[in-house]
Short mmCIF file of N, CA and C in Angstrom, two decimals:
data_model
loop_
_atom_site.label_atom_id
_atom_site.label_comp_id
_atom_site.label_asym_id
_atom_site.label_seq_id
_atom_site.Cartn_x
_atom_site.Cartn_y
_atom_site.Cartn_z
N UNK B 1 2.57 32.27 17.09
CA UNK B 1 1.94 33.55 17.33
C UNK B 1 2.96 34.63 17.07
N UNK B 2 2.54 35.70 16.47
CA UNK B 2 3.42 36.82 16.22
C UNK B 2 3.25 37.81 17.35
N UNK B 3 4.37 38.15 17.99
CA UNK B 3 4.38 39.05 19.12
C UNK B 3 5.08 40.33 18.70
N UNK B 4 4.34 41.44 18.61
CA UNK B 4 4.89 42.72 18.14
C UNK B 4 5.54 42.59 16.76
N UNK B 5 4.91 41.82 15.87
CA UNK B 5 5.41 41.67 14.52
C UNK B 5 6.54 40.66 14.38
N UNK B 6 6.95 40.02 15.46
CA UNK B 6 8.05 39.06 15.42
C UNK B 6 7.50 37.67 15.74
N UNK B 7 7.73 36.70 14.84
CA UNK B 7 7.25 35.35 15.14
C UNK B 7 7.98 34.76 16.36
N UNK B 8 7.29 33.90 17.09
CA UNK B 8 7.93 33.19 18.20
C UNK B 8 8.97 32.22 17.65
N UNK B 9 10.08 32.05 18.34
CA UNK B 9 11.01 31.01 17.90
C UNK B 9 10.38 29.64 18.14
N UNK B 10 10.80 28.64 17.39
CA UNK B 10 10.23 27.31 17.59
C UNK B 10 10.48 26.82 19.02
N UNK B 11 9.55 26.04 19.52
CA UNK B 11 9.71 25.36 20.80
C UNK B 11 10.09 23.93 20.47
N UNK B 12 11.28 23.53 20.93
CA UNK B 12 11.84 22.24 20.55
C UNK B 12 11.98 21.35 21.79
N UNK B 13 11.47 20.14 21.68
CA UNK B 13 11.58 19.16 22.74
C UNK B 13 12.40 17.97 22.24
N UNK B 14 13.58 17.76 22.84
CA UNK B 14 14.41 16.62 22.42
C UNK B 14 13.83 15.30 22.94
N UNK B 15 14.35 14.22 22.43
CA UNK B 15 13.99 12.90 22.91
C UNK B 15 14.47 12.77 24.36
N UNK B 16 13.62 12.25 25.22
CA UNK B 16 14.01 12.00 26.63
C UNK B 16 14.85 10.73 26.64
N UNK B 17 16.15 10.91 26.39
CA UNK B 17 17.02 9.75 26.16
C UNK B 17 17.13 8.82 27.35
N UNK B 18 17.11 9.36 28.57
CA UNK B 18 17.18 8.48 29.74
C UNK B 18 16.02 7.51 29.79
N UNK B 19 14.84 8.01 29.50
CA UNK B 19 13.65 7.14 29.49
C UNK B 19 13.73 6.12 28.37
N UNK B 20 14.23 6.56 27.21
CA UNK B 20 14.30 5.66 26.07
C UNK B 20 15.37 4.59 26.29
N UNK B 21 16.48 4.95 26.94
CA UNK B 21 17.48 3.93 27.30
C UNK B 21 16.86 2.90 28.24
N UNK B 22 16.04 3.34 29.17
CA UNK B 22 15.37 2.41 30.08
C UNK B 22 14.42 1.49 29.31
N UNK B 23 13.74 2.04 28.30
CA UNK B 23 12.86 1.21 27.46
C UNK B 23 13.67 0.17 26.71
N UNK B 24 14.86 0.56 26.22
CA UNK B 24 15.73 -0.38 25.52
C UNK B 24 16.17 -1.49 26.47
N UNK B 25 16.57 -1.12 27.68
CA UNK B 25 16.98 -2.13 28.66
C UNK B 25 15.84 -3.11 28.93
N UNK B 26 14.63 -2.59 29.10
CA UNK B 26 13.48 -3.46 29.33
C UNK B 26 13.22 -4.40 28.16
N UNK B 27 13.32 -3.89 26.95
CA UNK B 27 13.11 -4.73 25.77
C UNK B 27 14.15 -5.84 25.70
N UNK B 28 15.40 -5.48 25.99
CA UNK B 28 16.47 -6.49 25.93
C UNK B 28 16.30 -7.55 27.02
N UNK B 29 15.80 -7.15 28.18
CA UNK B 29 15.52 -8.13 29.23
C UNK B 29 14.48 -9.13 28.75
N UNK B 30 13.43 -8.62 28.09
CA UNK B 30 12.39 -9.53 27.59
C UNK B 30 12.89 -10.41 26.44
N UNK B 31 13.80 -9.90 25.63
CA UNK B 31 14.42 -10.75 24.61
C UNK B 31 15.18 -11.88 25.30
N UNK B 32 15.95 -11.52 26.33
CA UNK B 32 16.71 -12.54 27.07
C UNK B 32 15.80 -13.58 27.72
N UNK B 33 14.72 -13.13 28.33
CA UNK B 33 13.77 -14.06 28.92
C UNK B 33 13.17 -14.98 27.86
N UNK B 34 12.84 -14.39 26.71
CA UNK B 34 12.28 -15.20 25.63
C UNK B 34 13.26 -16.26 25.14
N UNK B 35 14.52 -15.87 25.02
CA UNK B 35 15.55 -16.84 24.62
C UNK B 35 15.65 -17.94 25.67
N UNK B 36 15.62 -17.53 26.95
CA UNK B 36 15.65 -18.53 28.02
C UNK B 36 14.48 -19.49 27.95
N UNK B 37 13.31 -18.97 27.67
CA UNK B 37 12.13 -19.83 27.53
C UNK B 37 12.29 -20.80 26.35
N UNK B 38 12.85 -20.30 25.26
CA UNK B 38 13.04 -21.16 24.09
C UNK B 38 14.06 -22.25 24.35
N UNK B 39 15.12 -21.91 25.07
CA UNK B 39 16.15 -22.91 25.37
C UNK B 39 15.62 -23.95 26.35
N UNK B 40 14.92 -23.49 27.38
CA UNK B 40 14.39 -24.41 28.39
C UNK B 40 13.27 -25.27 27.82
N UNK B 41 12.45 -24.70 26.98
CA UNK B 41 11.23 -25.28 26.40
C UNK B 41 10.67 -26.42 27.24
N UNK B 42 10.51 -26.12 28.55
CA UNK B 42 9.99 -27.14 29.46
C UNK B 42 8.48 -27.33 29.32
N UNK B 43 7.78 -26.27 28.89
CA UNK B 43 6.34 -26.41 28.64
C UNK B 43 6.01 -25.76 27.30
N UNK B 44 4.88 -26.12 26.80
CA UNK B 44 4.43 -25.54 25.53
C UNK B 44 4.20 -24.03 25.70
N UNK B 45 3.63 -23.64 26.86
CA UNK B 45 3.38 -22.22 27.12
C UNK B 45 4.67 -21.42 27.14
N UNK B 46 5.71 -21.96 27.80
CA UNK B 46 7.00 -21.25 27.84
C UNK B 46 7.59 -21.13 26.44
N UNK B 47 7.52 -22.18 25.67
CA UNK B 47 8.06 -22.15 24.31
C UNK B 47 7.30 -21.14 23.46
N UNK B 48 5.97 -21.13 23.59
CA UNK B 48 5.16 -20.17 22.83
C UNK B 48 5.48 -18.74 23.27
N UNK B 49 5.61 -18.53 24.59
CA UNK B 49 5.94 -17.19 25.09
C UNK B 49 7.29 -16.74 24.55
N UNK B 50 8.25 -17.63 24.54
CA UNK B 50 9.57 -17.29 23.99
C UNK B 50 9.51 -16.99 22.51
N UNK B 51 8.72 -17.78 21.78
CA UNK B 51 8.59 -17.59 20.33
C UNK B 51 7.93 -16.25 19.99
N UNK B 52 7.10 -15.74 20.89
CA UNK B 52 6.46 -14.44 20.68
C UNK B 52 7.36 -13.31 21.19
N UNK B 53 7.98 -13.52 22.35
CA UNK B 53 8.76 -12.46 23.00
C UNK B 53 10.00 -12.08 22.20
N UNK B 54 10.73 -13.07 21.68
CA UNK B 54 12.00 -12.76 21.02
C UNK B 54 11.79 -11.87 19.79
N UNK B 55 10.93 -12.22 18.84
CA UNK B 55 10.78 -11.32 17.68
C UNK B 55 10.13 -9.98 18.02
N UNK B 56 9.12 -10.00 18.92
CA UNK B 56 8.44 -8.75 19.24
C UNK B 56 9.39 -7.78 19.95
N UNK B 57 10.00 -8.21 21.04
CA UNK B 57 10.87 -7.32 21.78
C UNK B 57 12.20 -7.08 21.05
N UNK B 58 12.58 -8.02 20.19
CA UNK B 58 13.76 -7.78 19.35
C UNK B 58 13.48 -6.63 18.39
N UNK B 59 12.30 -6.63 17.77
CA UNK B 59 11.92 -5.53 16.88
C UNK B 59 11.82 -4.22 17.65
N UNK B 60 11.22 -4.28 18.84
CA UNK B 60 11.14 -3.07 19.68
C UNK B 60 12.54 -2.53 19.96
N UNK B 61 13.48 -3.41 20.26
CA UNK B 61 14.85 -2.99 20.55
C UNK B 61 15.49 -2.32 19.34
N UNK B 62 15.28 -2.87 18.17
CA UNK B 62 15.84 -2.28 16.94
C UNK B 62 15.26 -0.88 16.72
N UNK B 63 13.95 -0.74 16.88
CA UNK B 63 13.30 0.56 16.69
C UNK B 63 13.82 1.57 17.72
N UNK B 64 13.98 1.13 18.95
CA UNK B 64 14.47 2.03 19.99
C UNK B 64 15.90 2.48 19.69
N UNK B 65 16.75 1.55 19.26
CA UNK B 65 18.13 1.92 18.91
C UNK B 65 18.13 2.93 17.77
N UNK B 66 17.28 2.73 16.77
CA UNK B 66 17.19 3.69 15.66
C UNK B 66 16.79 5.07 16.17
N UNK B 67 15.87 5.13 17.10
CA UNK B 67 15.45 6.43 17.65
C UNK B 67 16.58 7.09 18.41
N UNK B 68 17.34 6.31 19.14
CA UNK B 68 18.46 6.86 19.90
C UNK B 68 19.57 7.38 18.97
N UNK B 69 19.73 6.75 17.84
CA UNK B 69 20.79 7.16 16.90
C UNK B 69 20.43 8.41 16.11
N UNK B 70 19.14 8.65 15.89
CA UNK B 70 18.71 9.85 15.17
C UNK B 70 18.98 11.08 16.02
N UNK B 71 19.38 12.12 15.38
CA UNK B 71 19.63 13.36 16.12
C UNK B 71 18.58 14.39 15.73
N UNK B 72 17.31 14.01 15.92
CA UNK B 72 16.18 14.88 15.62
C UNK B 72 15.41 15.16 16.88
N UNK B 73 14.79 16.33 16.97
CA UNK B 73 13.91 16.57 18.12
C UNK B 73 12.72 15.61 18.09
N UNK B 74 12.22 15.28 19.24
CA UNK B 74 11.03 14.44 19.32
C UNK B 74 9.79 15.23 18.90
N UNK B 75 9.76 16.51 19.28
CA UNK B 75 8.61 17.36 18.98
C UNK B 75 9.08 18.79 18.78
N UNK B 76 8.54 19.42 17.75
CA UNK B 76 8.83 20.83 17.51
C UNK B 76 7.52 21.56 17.22
N UNK B 77 7.34 22.68 17.90
CA UNK B 77 6.15 23.52 17.71
C UNK B 77 6.63 24.85 17.16
N UNK B 78 5.93 25.35 16.16
CA UNK B 78 6.24 26.69 15.67
C UNK B 78 4.93 27.37 15.28
N UNK B 79 5.05 28.54 14.72
CA UNK B 79 3.85 29.32 14.41
C UNK B 79 3.00 28.72 13.29
N UNK B 80 3.55 27.76 12.55
CA UNK B 80 2.78 27.15 11.47
C UNK B 80 2.19 25.80 11.85
N UNK B 81 2.74 25.16 12.92
CA UNK B 81 2.18 23.88 13.29
C UNK B 81 3.05 23.05 14.21
N UNK B 82 2.81 21.74 14.14
CA UNK B 82 3.42 20.74 15.01
C UNK B 82 4.19 19.76 14.14
N UNK B 83 5.42 19.43 14.55
CA UNK B 83 6.21 18.42 13.85
C UNK B 83 6.64 17.38 14.88
N UNK B 84 6.10 16.17 14.75
CA UNK B 84 6.38 15.09 15.69
C UNK B 84 7.19 14.02 14.97
N UNK B 85 8.20 13.50 15.65
CA UNK B 85 9.11 12.51 15.06
C UNK B 85 8.39 11.33 14.44
N UNK B 86 7.40 10.79 15.12
CA UNK B 86 6.72 9.60 14.61
C UNK B 86 5.49 9.92 13.77
N UNK B 87 4.76 10.97 14.15
CA UNK B 87 3.48 11.27 13.49
C UNK B 87 3.63 12.13 12.24
N UNK B 88 4.69 12.92 12.16
CA UNK B 88 4.87 13.81 11.02
C UNK B 88 4.44 15.24 11.34
N UNK B 89 4.14 15.98 10.29
CA UNK B 89 3.86 17.41 10.39
C UNK B 89 2.36 17.69 10.30
N UNK B 90 1.88 18.63 11.13
CA UNK B 90 0.50 19.09 11.13
C UNK B 90 0.49 20.61 11.11
N UNK B 91 -0.32 21.20 10.26
CA UNK B 91 -0.55 22.65 10.33
C UNK B 91 -1.60 22.91 11.41
N UNK B 92 -1.54 24.08 12.01
CA UNK B 92 -2.51 24.39 13.06
C UNK B 92 -3.94 24.31 12.55
N UNK B 93 -4.16 24.69 11.28
CA UNK B 93 -5.53 24.66 10.77
C UNK B 93 -6.07 23.25 10.53
N UNK B 94 -5.21 22.23 10.61
CA UNK B 94 -5.66 20.84 10.52
C UNK B 94 -6.14 20.31 11.87
N UNK B 95 -5.77 20.99 12.95
CA UNK B 95 -6.04 20.51 14.30
C UNK B 95 -7.28 21.21 14.86
N UNK B 96 -8.31 20.42 15.15
CA UNK B 96 -9.55 20.98 15.71
C UNK B 96 -9.38 21.27 17.20
N UNK B 97 -8.64 20.42 17.89
CA UNK B 97 -8.43 20.57 19.33
C UNK B 97 -7.29 19.65 19.75
N UNK B 98 -6.83 19.84 20.97
CA UNK B 98 -5.86 18.93 21.58
C UNK B 98 -6.41 18.52 22.94
N UNK B 99 -5.97 17.36 23.40
CA UNK B 99 -6.38 16.93 24.73
C UNK B 99 -5.37 15.92 25.28
N UNK B 100 -5.31 15.89 26.59
CA UNK B 100 -4.49 14.90 27.26
C UNK B 100 -5.38 13.71 27.56
N UNK B 101 -4.93 12.55 27.16
CA UNK B 101 -5.68 11.31 27.38
C UNK B 101 -4.84 10.38 28.24
N UNK B 102 -5.50 9.47 28.90
CA UNK B 102 -4.80 8.50 29.74
C UNK B 102 -5.37 7.12 29.47
N UNK B 103 -4.50 6.16 29.30
CA UNK B 103 -4.89 4.77 29.11
C UNK B 103 -4.41 3.99 30.33
N UNK B 104 -5.35 3.40 31.06
CA UNK B 104 -5.00 2.63 32.25
C UNK B 104 -5.08 1.14 31.94
N UNK B 105 -4.04 0.43 32.36
CA UNK B 105 -4.01 -1.02 32.25
C UNK B 105 -3.57 -1.54 33.61
N UNK B 106 -4.48 -2.20 34.28
CA UNK B 106 -4.26 -2.66 35.66
C UNK B 106 -3.82 -1.49 36.53
N UNK B 107 -2.63 -1.56 37.10
CA UNK B 107 -2.17 -0.51 38.01
C UNK B 107 -1.31 0.54 37.32
N UNK B 108 -1.06 0.39 36.04
CA UNK B 108 -0.20 1.33 35.32
C UNK B 108 -1.05 2.21 34.40
N UNK B 109 -0.55 3.40 34.15
CA UNK B 109 -1.24 4.27 33.21
C UNK B 109 -0.22 4.93 32.29
N UNK B 110 -0.67 5.26 31.12
CA UNK B 110 0.15 5.93 30.11
C UNK B 110 -0.60 7.17 29.67
N UNK B 111 0.07 8.32 29.67
CA UNK B 111 -0.56 9.56 29.23
C UNK B 111 -0.16 9.86 27.79
N UNK B 112 -1.10 10.44 27.06
CA UNK B 112 -0.91 10.78 25.65
C UNK B 112 -1.40 12.19 25.41
N UNK B 113 -0.88 12.80 24.36
CA UNK B 113 -1.45 14.04 23.84
C UNK B 113 -2.10 13.66 22.52
N UNK B 114 -3.40 13.89 22.44
CA UNK B 114 -4.13 13.57 21.21
C UNK B 114 -4.41 14.85 20.44
N UNK B 115 -4.05 14.82 19.16
CA UNK B 115 -4.42 15.90 18.26
C UNK B 115 -5.73 15.48 17.61
N UNK B 116 -6.80 16.21 17.90
CA UNK B 116 -8.10 15.93 17.31
C UNK B 116 -8.12 16.66 15.97
N UNK B 117 -8.20 15.90 14.90
CA UNK B 117 -8.06 16.47 13.55
C UNK B 117 -9.42 16.75 12.91
N UNK B 118 -9.45 17.81 12.09
CA UNK B 118 -10.66 18.10 11.32
C UNK B 118 -10.94 16.98 10.32
N UNK B 119 -9.88 16.46 9.68
CA UNK B 119 -10.04 15.43 8.66
C UNK B 119 -9.04 14.30 8.89
N UNK B 120 -9.36 13.36 9.79
CA UNK B 120 -8.43 12.27 10.08
C UNK B 120 -8.09 11.42 8.86
N UNK B 121 -9.04 11.26 7.93
CA UNK B 121 -8.77 10.44 6.75
C UNK B 121 -7.71 11.08 5.86
N UNK B 122 -7.73 12.40 5.73
CA UNK B 122 -6.70 13.08 4.94
C UNK B 122 -5.33 12.88 5.58
N UNK B 123 -5.26 12.94 6.90
CA UNK B 123 -4.00 12.70 7.59
C UNK B 123 -3.53 11.26 7.36
N UNK B 124 -4.43 10.30 7.53
CA UNK B 124 -4.04 8.90 7.36
C UNK B 124 -3.54 8.61 5.95
N UNK B 125 -4.05 9.33 4.97
CA UNK B 125 -3.59 9.12 3.59
C UNK B 125 -2.11 9.49 3.43
N UNK B 126 -1.60 10.41 4.26
CA UNK B 126 -0.20 10.82 4.13
C UNK B 126 0.66 10.38 5.32
N UNK B 127 0.03 9.72 6.30
CA UNK B 127 0.71 9.35 7.54
C UNK B 127 1.77 8.28 7.29
N UNK B 128 2.77 8.23 8.18
CA UNK B 128 3.75 7.15 8.09
C UNK B 128 3.08 5.78 8.22
N UNK B 129 3.71 4.77 7.66
CA UNK B 129 3.14 3.42 7.61
C UNK B 129 2.78 2.90 9.00
N UNK B 130 3.64 3.11 9.99
CA UNK B 130 3.36 2.61 11.34
C UNK B 130 2.09 3.24 11.91
N UNK B 131 1.87 4.52 11.65
CA UNK B 131 0.66 5.20 12.13
C UNK B 131 -0.56 4.61 11.45
N UNK B 132 -0.48 4.40 10.14
CA UNK B 132 -1.62 3.81 9.42
C UNK B 132 -1.94 2.41 9.94
N UNK B 133 -0.89 1.64 10.26
CA UNK B 133 -1.14 0.27 10.71
C UNK B 133 -1.70 0.21 12.12
N UNK B 134 -1.48 1.23 12.94
CA UNK B 134 -2.02 1.22 14.31
C UNK B 134 -3.31 2.02 14.45
N UNK B 135 -3.75 2.67 13.39
CA UNK B 135 -4.94 3.54 13.46
C UNK B 135 -6.19 2.78 13.88
N UNK B 136 -6.40 1.59 13.36
CA UNK B 136 -7.63 0.85 13.71
C UNK B 136 -7.59 0.42 15.18
N UNK B 137 -6.41 0.05 15.68
CA UNK B 137 -6.29 -0.31 17.09
C UNK B 137 -6.57 0.92 17.97
N UNK B 138 -6.01 2.07 17.58
CA UNK B 138 -6.27 3.31 18.32
C UNK B 138 -7.77 3.62 18.34
N UNK B 139 -8.42 3.43 17.20
CA UNK B 139 -9.86 3.70 17.11
C UNK B 139 -10.65 2.80 18.06
N UNK B 140 -10.27 1.52 18.15
CA UNK B 140 -10.96 0.60 19.07
C UNK B 140 -10.78 1.03 20.53
N UNK B 141 -9.66 1.71 20.82
CA UNK B 141 -9.40 2.19 22.18
C UNK B 141 -10.01 3.57 22.43
N UNK B 142 -10.64 4.15 21.38
CA UNK B 142 -11.29 5.45 21.54
C UNK B 142 -10.39 6.63 21.22
N UNK B 143 -9.25 6.38 20.56
CA UNK B 143 -8.32 7.45 20.20
C UNK B 143 -8.39 7.72 18.71
N UNK B 144 -8.01 8.93 18.32
CA UNK B 144 -7.85 9.25 16.92
C UNK B 144 -6.50 8.77 16.43
N UNK B 145 -6.17 9.04 15.16
CA UNK B 145 -4.91 8.54 14.61
C UNK B 145 -3.68 9.32 15.06
N UNK B 146 -3.84 10.55 15.54
CA UNK B 146 -2.69 11.39 15.88
C UNK B 146 -2.53 11.47 17.40
N UNK B 147 -1.87 10.46 17.95
CA UNK B 147 -1.70 10.35 19.39
C UNK B 147 -0.20 10.29 19.71
N UNK B 148 0.26 11.21 20.55
CA UNK B 148 1.67 11.26 20.95
C UNK B 148 1.84 10.67 22.34
N UNK B 149 2.66 9.66 22.46
CA UNK B 149 3.02 9.17 23.79
C UNK B 149 3.89 10.22 24.45
N UNK B 150 3.69 10.43 25.73
CA UNK B 150 4.47 11.46 26.42
C UNK B 150 5.70 10.90 27.13
N UNK B 151 5.86 9.57 27.12
CA UNK B 151 7.00 8.99 27.83
C UNK B 151 8.33 9.24 27.13
N UNK B 152 8.31 9.68 25.88
CA UNK B 152 9.57 10.01 25.19
C UNK B 152 9.84 11.51 25.16
N UNK B 153 8.99 12.27 25.84
CA UNK B 153 9.17 13.72 25.91
C UNK B 153 9.75 14.12 27.27
N UNK B 154 10.58 15.16 27.29
CA UNK B 154 11.27 15.51 28.53
C UNK B 154 10.45 16.35 29.52
N UNK B 155 9.23 16.71 29.16
CA UNK B 155 8.40 17.56 30.01
C UNK B 155 7.00 16.95 30.10
N UNK B 156 6.22 17.36 31.12
CA UNK B 156 4.85 16.84 31.23
C UNK B 156 3.97 17.34 30.09
N UNK B 157 2.88 16.61 29.79
CA UNK B 157 2.01 17.01 28.69
C UNK B 157 1.38 18.40 28.87
N UNK B 158 1.15 18.80 30.10
CA UNK B 158 0.58 20.13 30.33
C UNK B 158 1.51 21.23 29.82
N UNK B 159 2.81 21.03 29.96
CA UNK B 159 3.80 22.00 29.46
C UNK B 159 3.73 22.09 27.94
N UNK B 160 3.54 20.95 27.30
CA UNK B 160 3.44 20.92 25.83
C UNK B 160 2.17 21.67 25.38
N UNK B 161 1.05 21.42 26.06
CA UNK B 161 -0.19 22.12 25.70
C UNK B 161 -0.05 23.62 25.89
N UNK B 162 0.63 24.05 26.95
CA UNK B 162 0.87 25.49 27.15
C UNK B 162 1.68 26.07 25.98
N UNK B 163 2.70 25.34 25.55
CA UNK B 163 3.51 25.81 24.42
C UNK B 163 2.69 25.83 23.13
N UNK B 164 1.83 24.85 22.96
CA UNK B 164 0.96 24.84 21.78
C UNK B 164 0.07 26.08 21.76
N UNK B 165 -0.48 26.43 22.92
CA UNK B 165 -1.35 27.61 22.99
C UNK B 165 -0.56 28.90 22.77
N UNK B 166 0.71 28.93 23.14
CA UNK B 166 1.53 30.12 22.85
C UNK B 166 1.70 30.29 21.34
N UNK B 167 1.90 29.19 20.63
CA UNK B 167 2.10 29.25 19.17
C UNK B 167 0.78 29.41 18.42
N UNK B 168 -0.29 28.92 19.00
CA UNK B 168 -1.61 28.99 18.35
C UNK B 168 -2.64 29.36 19.41
N UNK B 169 -2.78 30.67 19.74
CA UNK B 169 -3.64 31.08 20.85
C UNK B 169 -5.09 30.63 20.75
N UNK B 170 -5.62 30.43 19.56
CA UNK B 170 -7.02 30.02 19.42
C UNK B 170 -7.23 28.52 19.50
N UNK B 171 -6.18 27.77 19.76
CA UNK B 171 -6.27 26.32 19.80
C UNK B 171 -7.20 25.85 20.93
N UNK B 172 -8.15 25.02 20.56
CA UNK B 172 -9.10 24.49 21.56
C UNK B 172 -8.45 23.34 22.32
N UNK B 173 -8.64 23.37 23.63
CA UNK B 173 -8.14 22.31 24.49
C UNK B 173 -9.34 21.63 25.12
N UNK B 174 -9.48 20.33 24.87
CA UNK B 174 -10.59 19.57 25.43
C UNK B 174 -10.12 18.88 26.69
N UNK B 175 -11.04 18.75 27.63
CA UNK B 175 -10.69 18.08 28.90
C UNK B 175 -11.47 16.81 29.04
#
């Protein structure tokens, strides 16, 4: 938004490194458990669990380390749009609305910021490979392709939505 002829400075949110370090520790614990299951191989179930846990959480650990090594903001908002580390760049005119979503699994919940896009297919055509590969799973869960996890951001999602509205006052917020 331009205030008295002067554009707003970008709003920059760094990676919440403490939370991401905790995620790395958790992934490494599961790699260790998987290795233990493979070594013990006392039951078929334990061996299968280890065979799944080691590569999956090993890959998670590698991705987390890569994120920690990058010196890029997790999210940047400016007068032209949104730039997210994993999702890429969106112009404000591509975004029909934003909303906070929550996914509950048993006793835990995860909050997300969903960018509701005018043309999701156009975004998917240019989206990073990981986003394209998870789009069908997101759709089965009732989400669009542009969903930001908030656990890697240093502020609550409501703060992000407020900043989005400062940069784009006409932005629709769905509840």
